[in-house]
Amino acid sequence: MNKRLTGFLYVAADYIASALAWTLFYIYRLEFVEPQKYGYKIPISFDKNYYLAIIMIPLYWILIFGIFGSYKNIYRKSRVKEFGLVFTLCFVGSVSLFFILLLDDVVGSYNAYRYTFIVLFLLQFTLTYGLRLTILTRIKKLLKNRVIGFNTLLVGNNQKALGLYLELENEKYSQGYNFKGFVSINHELSTVLSSYLPRLGQYEMIKEIIMQNKIEEVILAVESSEHHLINNIIGDLEDTGAGIKIIPDMYDILTGTVKMNYIFGTALIEVTQDIMPLWQKNLKRIIDIVSSILILTLGSPFYLILMLLVKSTSKGPVFYAQERIGHNGLPFKIYKFRTMHVGSEKNGPQLSSKSDPRITKIGRFLRKFRLDEFPQFWNVLIGDMSLVGPRPERQYFIDRIMAIAPHYTHLLKVKPGITSWGQIKFGYAENVAQMVERMKFDILYVENMSLAMDLKILFYTILIILQGRGK
């Protein structure tokens, strides 16, 4: 079963379920609600409003399900958890539809409102979950019978790793692990696993091994004496997209980022690296896109004024593009209104200060009110940045920060932002020491990321702009 095709099938099933649910609901209204209102039977006919709804209503449901991650990792879904998720989303979505489309209808009695909502919800939930359950049951059967599976890498070359491998392979019903090989923790070429699995290399090469072998799952099975390597390995796996599992007796070495994932057969601990719930992450991106489009379009006259001010007060281009390091350590071009004289860094990268003579007169004004950052809404729109996130730095300064604080890499786990907690608390840094000081606020943000936190940071950023307290 092709995974991409399965994803399409899941979306198509939701569309069909939603279209069928609305059709049955439409018939129910004509058969029971309308006669009660008018006092006579209404013939069933499908008008243009029905045909418009049969297109738009399913898209509405697919948008809701998509935001909350329904179409991600379908092969790994639990039917029990899917029941709870579908029930909740169908209830919330039905409430929204009821208030948007149905509440202003004239009805024969108020009981009609109650029954209308109940029927709408039950039809949507029953049909959606019914089709999903059929698909998931088929997937589970194929997984158990080893027809399909996840390309799996075993980390470890000891008796513990061998025991785990044999236990998983000899299970009556497979958990879906399709072992492609193992990586060694030490540098011994001869290991107990060599007779069963190919040795793909050392753990230091794990990223390359995952990419070359299209690994989807990584299982860590190391000895107690090797526990100090766990954090390093998990750190290396952060941006690979591979699922990480670990044998249960290592639970005591991990903190906060794990959940028990007991299923039939061998129990493993799943290491979750999601900083935000998927629905919040998707909603954060939607807010980024909508806000950027609004500001770039509605603010275009304001942008034009700033462009004229920059151009008329100093020689050089209006915009300044500079390479910064973003999410997962990938470089991108950040855009700003130019606030310095051309050639200000002819002697190499330098941070600015309050009395920096390189800053133009209009540039000082722009920095005070953070107006120089406004072109970065384009970076947000194309996905390089977010509204809220740690400020991106140049590789030159990252190298110097890393020499003092190696944990800076923690900030690269998320998209950089136009504004940040560190920017609010500390402002612009004038040297590397101040950058390290500011970093602690951004790490706190990464550890506590949420939409509520983003809204709070945006509120204080707007306050700083209005008060002209940028520095």
mmCIF file of C-alpha atoms in Angstrom, residues 116-373:
data_model
loop_
_atom_site.group_PDB
_atom_site.id
_atom_site.type_symbol
_atom_site.label_atom_id
_atom_site.label_comp_id
_atom_site.label_asym_id
_atom_site.label_seq_id
_atom_site.Cartn_x
_atom_site.Cartn_y
_atom_site.Cartn_z
ATOM 1 C CA THR A 116 -30.945 19.726 14.170
ATOM 2 C CA PHE A 117 -27.575 19.961 15.935
ATOM 3 C CA ILE A 118 -27.702 16.365 17.207
ATOM 4 C CA VAL A 119 -28.475 14.971 13.744
ATOM 5 C CA LEU A 120 -25.775 17.093 12.087
ATOM 6 C CA PHE A 121 -23.156 16.004 14.628
ATOM 7 C CA LEU A 122 -24.074 12.298 14.629
ATOM 8 C CA LEU A 123 -24.143 12.065 10.841
ATOM 9 C CA GLN A 124 -20.767 13.790 10.484
ATOM 10 C CA PHE A 125 -19.107 11.789 13.250
ATOM 11 C CA THR A 126 -20.529 8.386 12.319
ATOM 12 C CA LEU A 127 -19.691 8.607 8.633
ATOM 13 C CA THR A 128 -16.247 10.189 9.134
ATOM 14 C CA TYR A 129 -15.093 7.744 11.790
ATOM 15 C CA GLY A 130 -16.695 4.802 10.009
ATOM 16 C CA LEU A 131 -14.686 5.341 6.836
ATOM 17 C CA ARG A 132 -11.510 6.123 8.774
ATOM 18 C CA LEU A 133 -11.936 3.005 10.886
ATOM 19 C CA THR A 134 -12.218 0.910 7.723
ATOM 20 C CA ILE A 135 -8.985 2.365 6.333
ATOM 21 C CA LEU A 136 -7.076 2.098 9.632
ATOM 22 C CA THR A 137 -8.215 -1.479 10.199
ATOM 23 C CA ARG A 138 -6.906 -2.403 6.766
ATOM 24 C CA ILE A 139 -3.584 -0.692 7.515
ATOM 25 C CA LYS A 140 -3.254 -2.455 10.891
ATOM 26 C CA LYS A 141 -3.886 -5.805 9.231
ATOM 27 C CA LEU A 142 -1.184 -5.179 6.633
ATOM 28 C CA LEU A 143 1.247 -4.049 9.363
ATOM 29 C CA LYS A 144 0.563 -7.093 11.542
ATOM 30 C CA ASN A 145 1.037 -9.451 8.599
ATOM 31 C CA ARG A 146 4.318 -7.761 7.604
ATOM 32 C CA VAL A 147 2.966 -6.741 4.192
ATOM 33 C CA ILE A 148 3.928 -3.126 4.901
ATOM 34 C CA GLY A 149 6.234 -1.595 7.514
ATOM 35 C CA PHE A 150 8.526 1.228 8.564
ATOM 36 C CA ASN A 151 12.187 1.185 7.546
ATOM 37 C CA THR A 152 13.862 0.783 10.939
ATOM 38 C CA LEU A 153 17.395 1.363 12.218
ATOM 39 C CA LEU A 154 18.655 -0.275 15.413
ATOM 40 C CA VAL A 155 21.229 1.698 17.426
ATOM 41 C CA GLY A 156 23.383 -0.650 19.475
ATOM 42 C CA ASN A 157 25.589 -3.687 18.958
ATOM 43 C CA ASN A 158 25.181 -5.652 22.178
ATOM 44 C CA GLN A 159 23.176 -8.493 23.693
ATOM 45 C CA LYS A 160 20.421 -6.063 24.621
ATOM 46 C CA ALA A 161 20.068 -4.955 20.995
ATOM 47 C CA LEU A 162 20.121 -8.568 19.783
ATOM 48 C CA GLY A 163 17.473 -9.597 22.318
ATOM 49 C CA LEU A 164 15.218 -6.723 21.286
ATOM 50 C CA TYR A 165 15.639 -7.496 17.585
ATOM 51 C CA LEU A 166 14.842 -11.205 18.024
ATOM 52 C CA GLU A 167 11.838 -10.418 20.226
ATOM 53 C CA LEU A 168 10.373 -8.020 17.659
ATOM 54 C CA GLU A 169 11.082 -10.313 14.711
ATOM 55 C CA ASN A 170 9.557 -13.377 16.403
ATOM 56 C CA GLU A 171 6.304 -11.721 17.424
ATOM 57 C CA LYS A 172 3.223 -13.385 15.990
ATOM 58 C CA TYR A 173 1.866 -10.015 14.910
ATOM 59 C CA SER A 174 4.387 -7.471 13.685
ATOM 60 C CA GLN A 175 4.482 -3.905 15.012
ATOM 61 C CA GLY A 176 5.583 -2.755 11.576
ATOM 62 C CA TYR A 177 9.353 -2.571 12.071
ATOM 63 C CA ASN A 178 11.224 -3.423 8.859
ATOM 64 C CA PHE A 179 14.849 -3.568 10.039
ATOM 65 C CA LYS A 180 17.349 -2.297 7.490
ATOM 66 C CA GLY A 181 20.420 -2.660 9.701
ATOM 67 C CA PHE A 182 22.149 -1.364 12.799
ATOM 68 C CA VAL A 183 24.777 1.210 13.753
ATOM 69 C CA SER A 184 27.553 0.581 16.243
ATOM 70 C CA ILE A 185 28.152 2.576 19.391
ATOM 71 C CA ASN A 186 31.771 1.460 19.653
ATOM 72 C CA HIS A 187 34.203 0.816 16.830
ATOM 73 C CA GLU A 188 34.237 -2.982 16.931
ATOM 74 C CA LEU A 189 33.609 -4.494 13.512
ATOM 75 C CA SER A 190 32.502 -7.874 14.871
ATOM 76 C CA THR A 191 29.257 -7.729 16.860
ATOM 77 C CA VAL A 192 26.524 -10.073 18.056
ATOM 78 C CA LEU A 193 24.120 -8.528 15.539
ATOM 79 C CA SER A 194 26.316 -9.079 12.490
ATOM 80 C CA SER A 195 24.794 -12.491 11.790
ATOM 81 C CA TYR A 196 21.284 -11.024 11.628
ATOM 82 C CA LEU A 197 21.535 -7.475 10.293
ATOM 83 C CA PRO A 198 23.983 -5.498 8.151
ATOM 84 C CA ARG A 199 26.185 -2.992 9.978
ATOM 85 C CA LEU A 200 25.508 0.379 8.340
ATOM 86 C CA GLY A 201 28.202 2.360 10.163
ATOM 87 C CA GLN A 202 28.938 4.258 13.365
ATOM 88 C CA TYR A 203 26.399 6.329 15.307
ATOM 89 C CA GLU A 204 28.372 9.486 14.427
ATOM 90 C CA MET A 205 27.142 8.967 10.827
ATOM 91 C CA ILE A 206 23.513 8.405 11.805
ATOM 92 C CA LYS A 207 22.083 11.360 9.843
ATOM 93 C CA GLU A 208 23.667 10.231 6.585
ATOM 94 C CA ILE A 209 22.633 6.615 7.231
ATOM 95 C CA ILE A 210 19.006 7.663 7.803
ATOM 96 C CA MET A 211 18.914 9.661 4.575
ATOM 97 C CA GLN A 212 20.610 6.969 2.468
ATOM 98 C CA ASN A 213 18.342 4.167 3.731
ATOM 99 C CA LYS A 214 15.112 6.198 4.027
ATOM 100 C CA ILE A 215 14.812 5.294 7.699
ATOM 101 C CA GLU A 216 11.447 6.065 9.334
ATOM 102 C CA GLU A 217 12.011 4.604 12.820
ATOM 103 C CA VAL A 218 15.080 4.513 15.056
ATOM 104 C CA ILE A 219 15.223 2.206 18.080
ATOM 105 C CA LEU A 220 17.902 2.912 20.695
ATOM 106 C CA ALA A 221 19.250 -0.136 22.524
ATOM 107 C CA VAL A 222 22.431 0.811 24.372
ATOM 108 C CA GLU A 223 24.174 -0.451 27.490
ATOM 109 C CA SER A 224 24.040 1.389 30.814
ATOM 110 C CA SER A 225 27.666 2.439 30.344
ATOM 111 C CA GLU A 226 26.670 4.190 27.097
ATOM 112 C CA HIS A 227 23.773 6.263 28.472
ATOM 113 C CA HIS A 228 25.786 9.483 28.152
ATOM 114 C CA LEU A 229 25.457 9.157 24.375
ATOM 115 C CA ILE A 230 21.640 9.151 24.373
ATOM 116 C CA ASN A 231 21.194 12.926 24.359
ATOM 117 C CA ASN A 232 23.770 13.315 21.579
ATOM 118 C CA ILE A 233 22.032 10.732 19.409
ATOM 119 C CA ILE A 234 18.560 12.203 20.022
ATOM 120 C CA GLY A 235 19.937 15.650 19.205
ATOM 121 C CA ASP A 236 21.331 14.346 15.909
ATOM 122 C CA LEU A 237 17.913 12.877 15.060
ATOM 123 C CA GLU A 238 15.928 16.057 15.697
ATOM 124 C CA ASP A 239 15.610 17.245 12.097
ATOM 125 C CA THR A 240 15.571 13.848 10.359
ATOM 126 C CA GLY A 241 11.812 13.229 10.690
ATOM 127 C CA ALA A 242 12.440 9.708 11.982
ATOM 128 C CA GLY A 243 10.443 8.395 14.925
ATOM 129 C CA ILE A 244 12.561 7.580 17.988
ATOM 130 C CA LYS A 245 11.889 4.737 20.399
ATOM 131 C CA ILE A 246 13.881 3.420 23.299
ATOM 132 C CA ILE A 247 13.731 0.279 25.423
ATOM 133 C CA PRO A 248 11.835 0.780 28.721
ATOM 134 C CA ASP A 249 14.713 0.378 31.199
ATOM 135 C CA MET A 250 16.190 3.670 29.913
ATOM 136 C CA TYR A 251 13.172 5.686 30.967
ATOM 137 C CA ASP A 252 14.861 7.037 34.065
ATOM 138 C CA ILE A 253 17.506 8.884 32.006
ATOM 139 C CA LEU A 254 14.992 10.976 30.087
ATOM 140 C CA THR A 255 12.955 13.953 31.256
ATOM 141 C CA GLY A 256 9.613 15.324 30.196
ATOM 142 C CA THR A 257 9.812 14.553 26.484
ATOM 143 C CA VAL A 258 8.729 10.913 26.540
ATOM 144 C CA LYS A 259 5.444 9.098 26.756
ATOM 145 C CA MET A 260 4.748 5.430 27.287
ATOM 146 C CA ASN A 261 3.603 3.747 24.101
ATOM 147 C CA TYR A 262 2.535 0.252 25.175
ATOM 148 C CA ILE A 263 0.849 -1.830 22.488
ATOM 149 C CA PHE A 264 0.527 -5.543 21.898
ATOM 150 C CA GLY A 265 3.940 -7.148 21.810
ATOM 151 C CA THR A 266 7.199 -5.546 22.890
ATOM 152 C CA ALA A 267 6.704 -2.284 24.779
ATOM 153 C CA LEU A 268 8.881 0.646 23.754
ATOM 154 C CA ILE A 269 9.092 4.228 24.947
ATOM 155 C CA GLU A 270 8.386 6.814 22.293
ATOM 156 C CA VAL A 271 10.507 9.966 22.428
ATOM 157 C CA THR A 272 8.376 12.883 21.296
ATOM 158 C CA GLN A 273 10.176 15.947 19.980
ATOM 159 C CA ASP A 274 7.168 18.077 19.122
ATOM 160 C CA ILE A 275 7.609 21.458 20.797
ATOM 161 C CA MET A 276 4.022 22.513 20.062
ATOM 162 C CA PRO A 277 0.900 20.418 19.468
ATOM 163 C CA LEU A 278 0.412 19.958 15.735
ATOM 164 C CA TRP A 279 -2.847 21.928 15.656
ATOM 165 C CA GLN A 280 -1.146 24.906 17.313
ATOM 166 C CA LYS A 281 1.783 24.641 14.890
ATOM 167 C CA ASN A 282 -0.580 24.632 11.895
ATOM 168 C CA LEU A 283 -2.666 27.478 13.306
ATOM 169 C CA LYS A 284 0.534 29.453 13.993
ATOM 170 C CA ARG A 285 1.467 29.087 10.315
ATOM 171 C CA ILE A 286 -2.011 30.176 9.191
ATOM 172 C CA ILE A 287 -1.772 33.260 11.432
ATOM 173 C CA ASP A 288 1.678 33.994 9.950
ATOM 174 C CA ILE A 289 0.371 33.809 6.375
ATOM 175 C CA VAL A 290 -2.823 35.815 6.953
ATOM 176 C CA SER A 291 -1.028 38.513 8.988
ATOM 177 C CA SER A 292 1.760 38.858 6.413
ATOM 178 C CA ILE A 293 -0.666 39.195 3.498
ATOM 179 C CA LEU A 294 -2.692 41.831 5.361
ATOM 180 C CA ILE A 295 0.348 43.867 6.412
ATOM 181 C CA LEU A 296 2.080 43.642 3.023
ATOM 182 C CA THR A 297 -1.080 44.714 1.158
ATOM 183 C CA LEU A 298 -2.825 47.148 3.500
ATOM 184 C CA GLY A 299 0.512 48.594 4.620
ATOM 185 C CA SER A 300 1.844 49.219 1.110
ATOM 186 C CA PRO A 301 1.323 53.037 1.279
ATOM 187 C CA PHE A 302 3.230 53.067 4.574
ATOM 188 C CA TYR A 303 5.993 50.966 3.004
ATOM 189 C CA LEU A 304 6.231 53.428 0.115
ATOM 190 C CA ILE A 305 6.724 56.358 2.520
ATOM 191 C CA LEU A 306 9.510 54.492 4.358
ATOM 192 C CA MET A 307 11.176 53.586 1.062
ATOM 193 C CA LEU A 308 11.194 57.235 -0.005
ATOM 194 C CA LEU A 309 12.628 58.307 3.367
ATOM 195 C CA VAL A 310 15.445 55.755 3.205
ATOM 196 C CA LYS A 311 16.279 56.551 -0.414
ATOM 197 C CA SER A 312 16.213 60.349 -0.012
ATOM 198 C CA THR A 313 18.352 60.550 3.138
ATOM 199 C CA SER A 314 21.371 58.420 2.202
ATOM 200 C CA LYS A 315 23.005 56.813 -0.820
ATOM 201 C CA GLY A 316 22.427 53.153 -1.464
ATOM 202 C CA PRO A 317 19.617 50.627 -1.886
ATOM 203 C CA VAL A 318 16.352 50.870 0.050
ATOM 204 C CA PHE A 319 16.434 47.257 1.216
ATOM 205 C CA TYR A 320 19.245 45.363 2.866
ATOM 206 C CA ALA A 321 19.524 41.591 2.361
ATOM 207 C CA GLN A 322 21.734 39.490 4.608
ATOM 208 C CA GLU A 323 22.259 35.751 5.046
ATOM 209 C CA ARG A 324 21.022 34.400 8.384
ATOM 210 C CA ILE A 325 20.718 30.897 9.807
ATOM 211 C CA GLY A 326 17.189 29.621 10.280
ATOM 212 C CA HIS A 327 15.221 26.500 11.137
ATOM 213 C CA ASN A 328 17.341 23.340 11.298
ATOM 214 C CA GLY A 329 20.471 25.397 10.582
ATOM 215 C CA LEU A 330 19.465 26.253 7.006
ATOM 216 C CA PRO A 331 20.617 29.640 5.645
ATOM 217 C CA PHE A 332 18.174 32.155 4.167
ATOM 218 C CA LYS A 333 18.141 35.805 3.086
ATOM 219 C CA ILE A 334 16.578 38.189 5.601
ATOM 220 C CA TYR A 335 15.258 41.548 4.361
ATOM 221 C CA LYS A 336 15.280 44.869 6.198
ATOM 222 C CA PHE A 337 15.040 48.557 5.397
ATOM 223 C CA ARG A 338 18.627 49.771 5.181
ATOM 224 C CA THR A 339 19.541 51.701 8.352
ATOM 225 C CA MET A 340 23.312 52.010 7.852
ATOM 226 C CA HIS A 341 25.554 53.694 5.346
ATOM 227 C CA VAL A 342 26.737 51.523 2.460
ATOM 228 C CA GLY A 343 30.025 49.721 3.199
ATOM 229 C CA SER A 344 29.512 49.698 6.969
ATOM 230 C CA GLU A 345 30.954 46.197 7.261
ATOM 231 C CA LYS A 346 33.915 46.482 4.936
ATOM 232 C CA ASN A 347 36.133 45.380 7.853
ATOM 233 C CA GLY A 348 34.020 42.309 8.619
ATOM 234 C CA PRO A 349 30.802 41.535 10.565
ATOM 235 C CA GLN A 350 30.083 43.989 13.391
ATOM 236 C CA LEU A 351 27.205 44.455 15.804
ATOM 237 C CA SER A 352 25.704 47.904 16.177
ATOM 238 C CA SER A 353 25.364 50.015 19.335
ATOM 239 C CA LYS A 354 23.301 53.002 20.481
ATOM 240 C CA SER A 355 25.900 55.528 19.344
ATOM 241 C CA ASP A 356 27.022 53.638 16.243
ATOM 242 C CA PRO A 357 28.122 56.271 13.649
ATOM 243 C CA ARG A 358 27.325 53.841 10.828
ATOM 244 C CA ILE A 359 23.581 54.260 11.420
ATOM 245 C CA THR A 360 21.868 56.895 9.261
ATOM 246 C CA LYS A 361 19.567 59.526 10.755
ATOM 247 C CA ILE A 362 16.446 57.908 9.356
ATOM 248 C CA GLY A 363 17.914 54.534 10.296
ATOM 249 C CA ARG A 364 18.035 55.553 13.947
ATOM 250 C CA PHE A 365 14.352 56.470 13.771
ATOM 251 C CA LEU A 366 13.466 53.196 12.059
ATOM 252 C CA ARG A 367 15.335 51.173 14.678
ATOM 253 C CA LYS A 368 13.710 53.043 17.562
ATOM 254 C CA PHE A 369 10.254 52.060 16.353
ATOM 255 C CA ARG A 370 11.375 48.680 14.899
ATOM 256 C CA LEU A 371 10.193 49.811 11.456
ATOM 257 C CA ASP A 372 13.326 48.479 9.771
ATOM 258 C CA GLU A 373 12.041 44.939 10.423
#
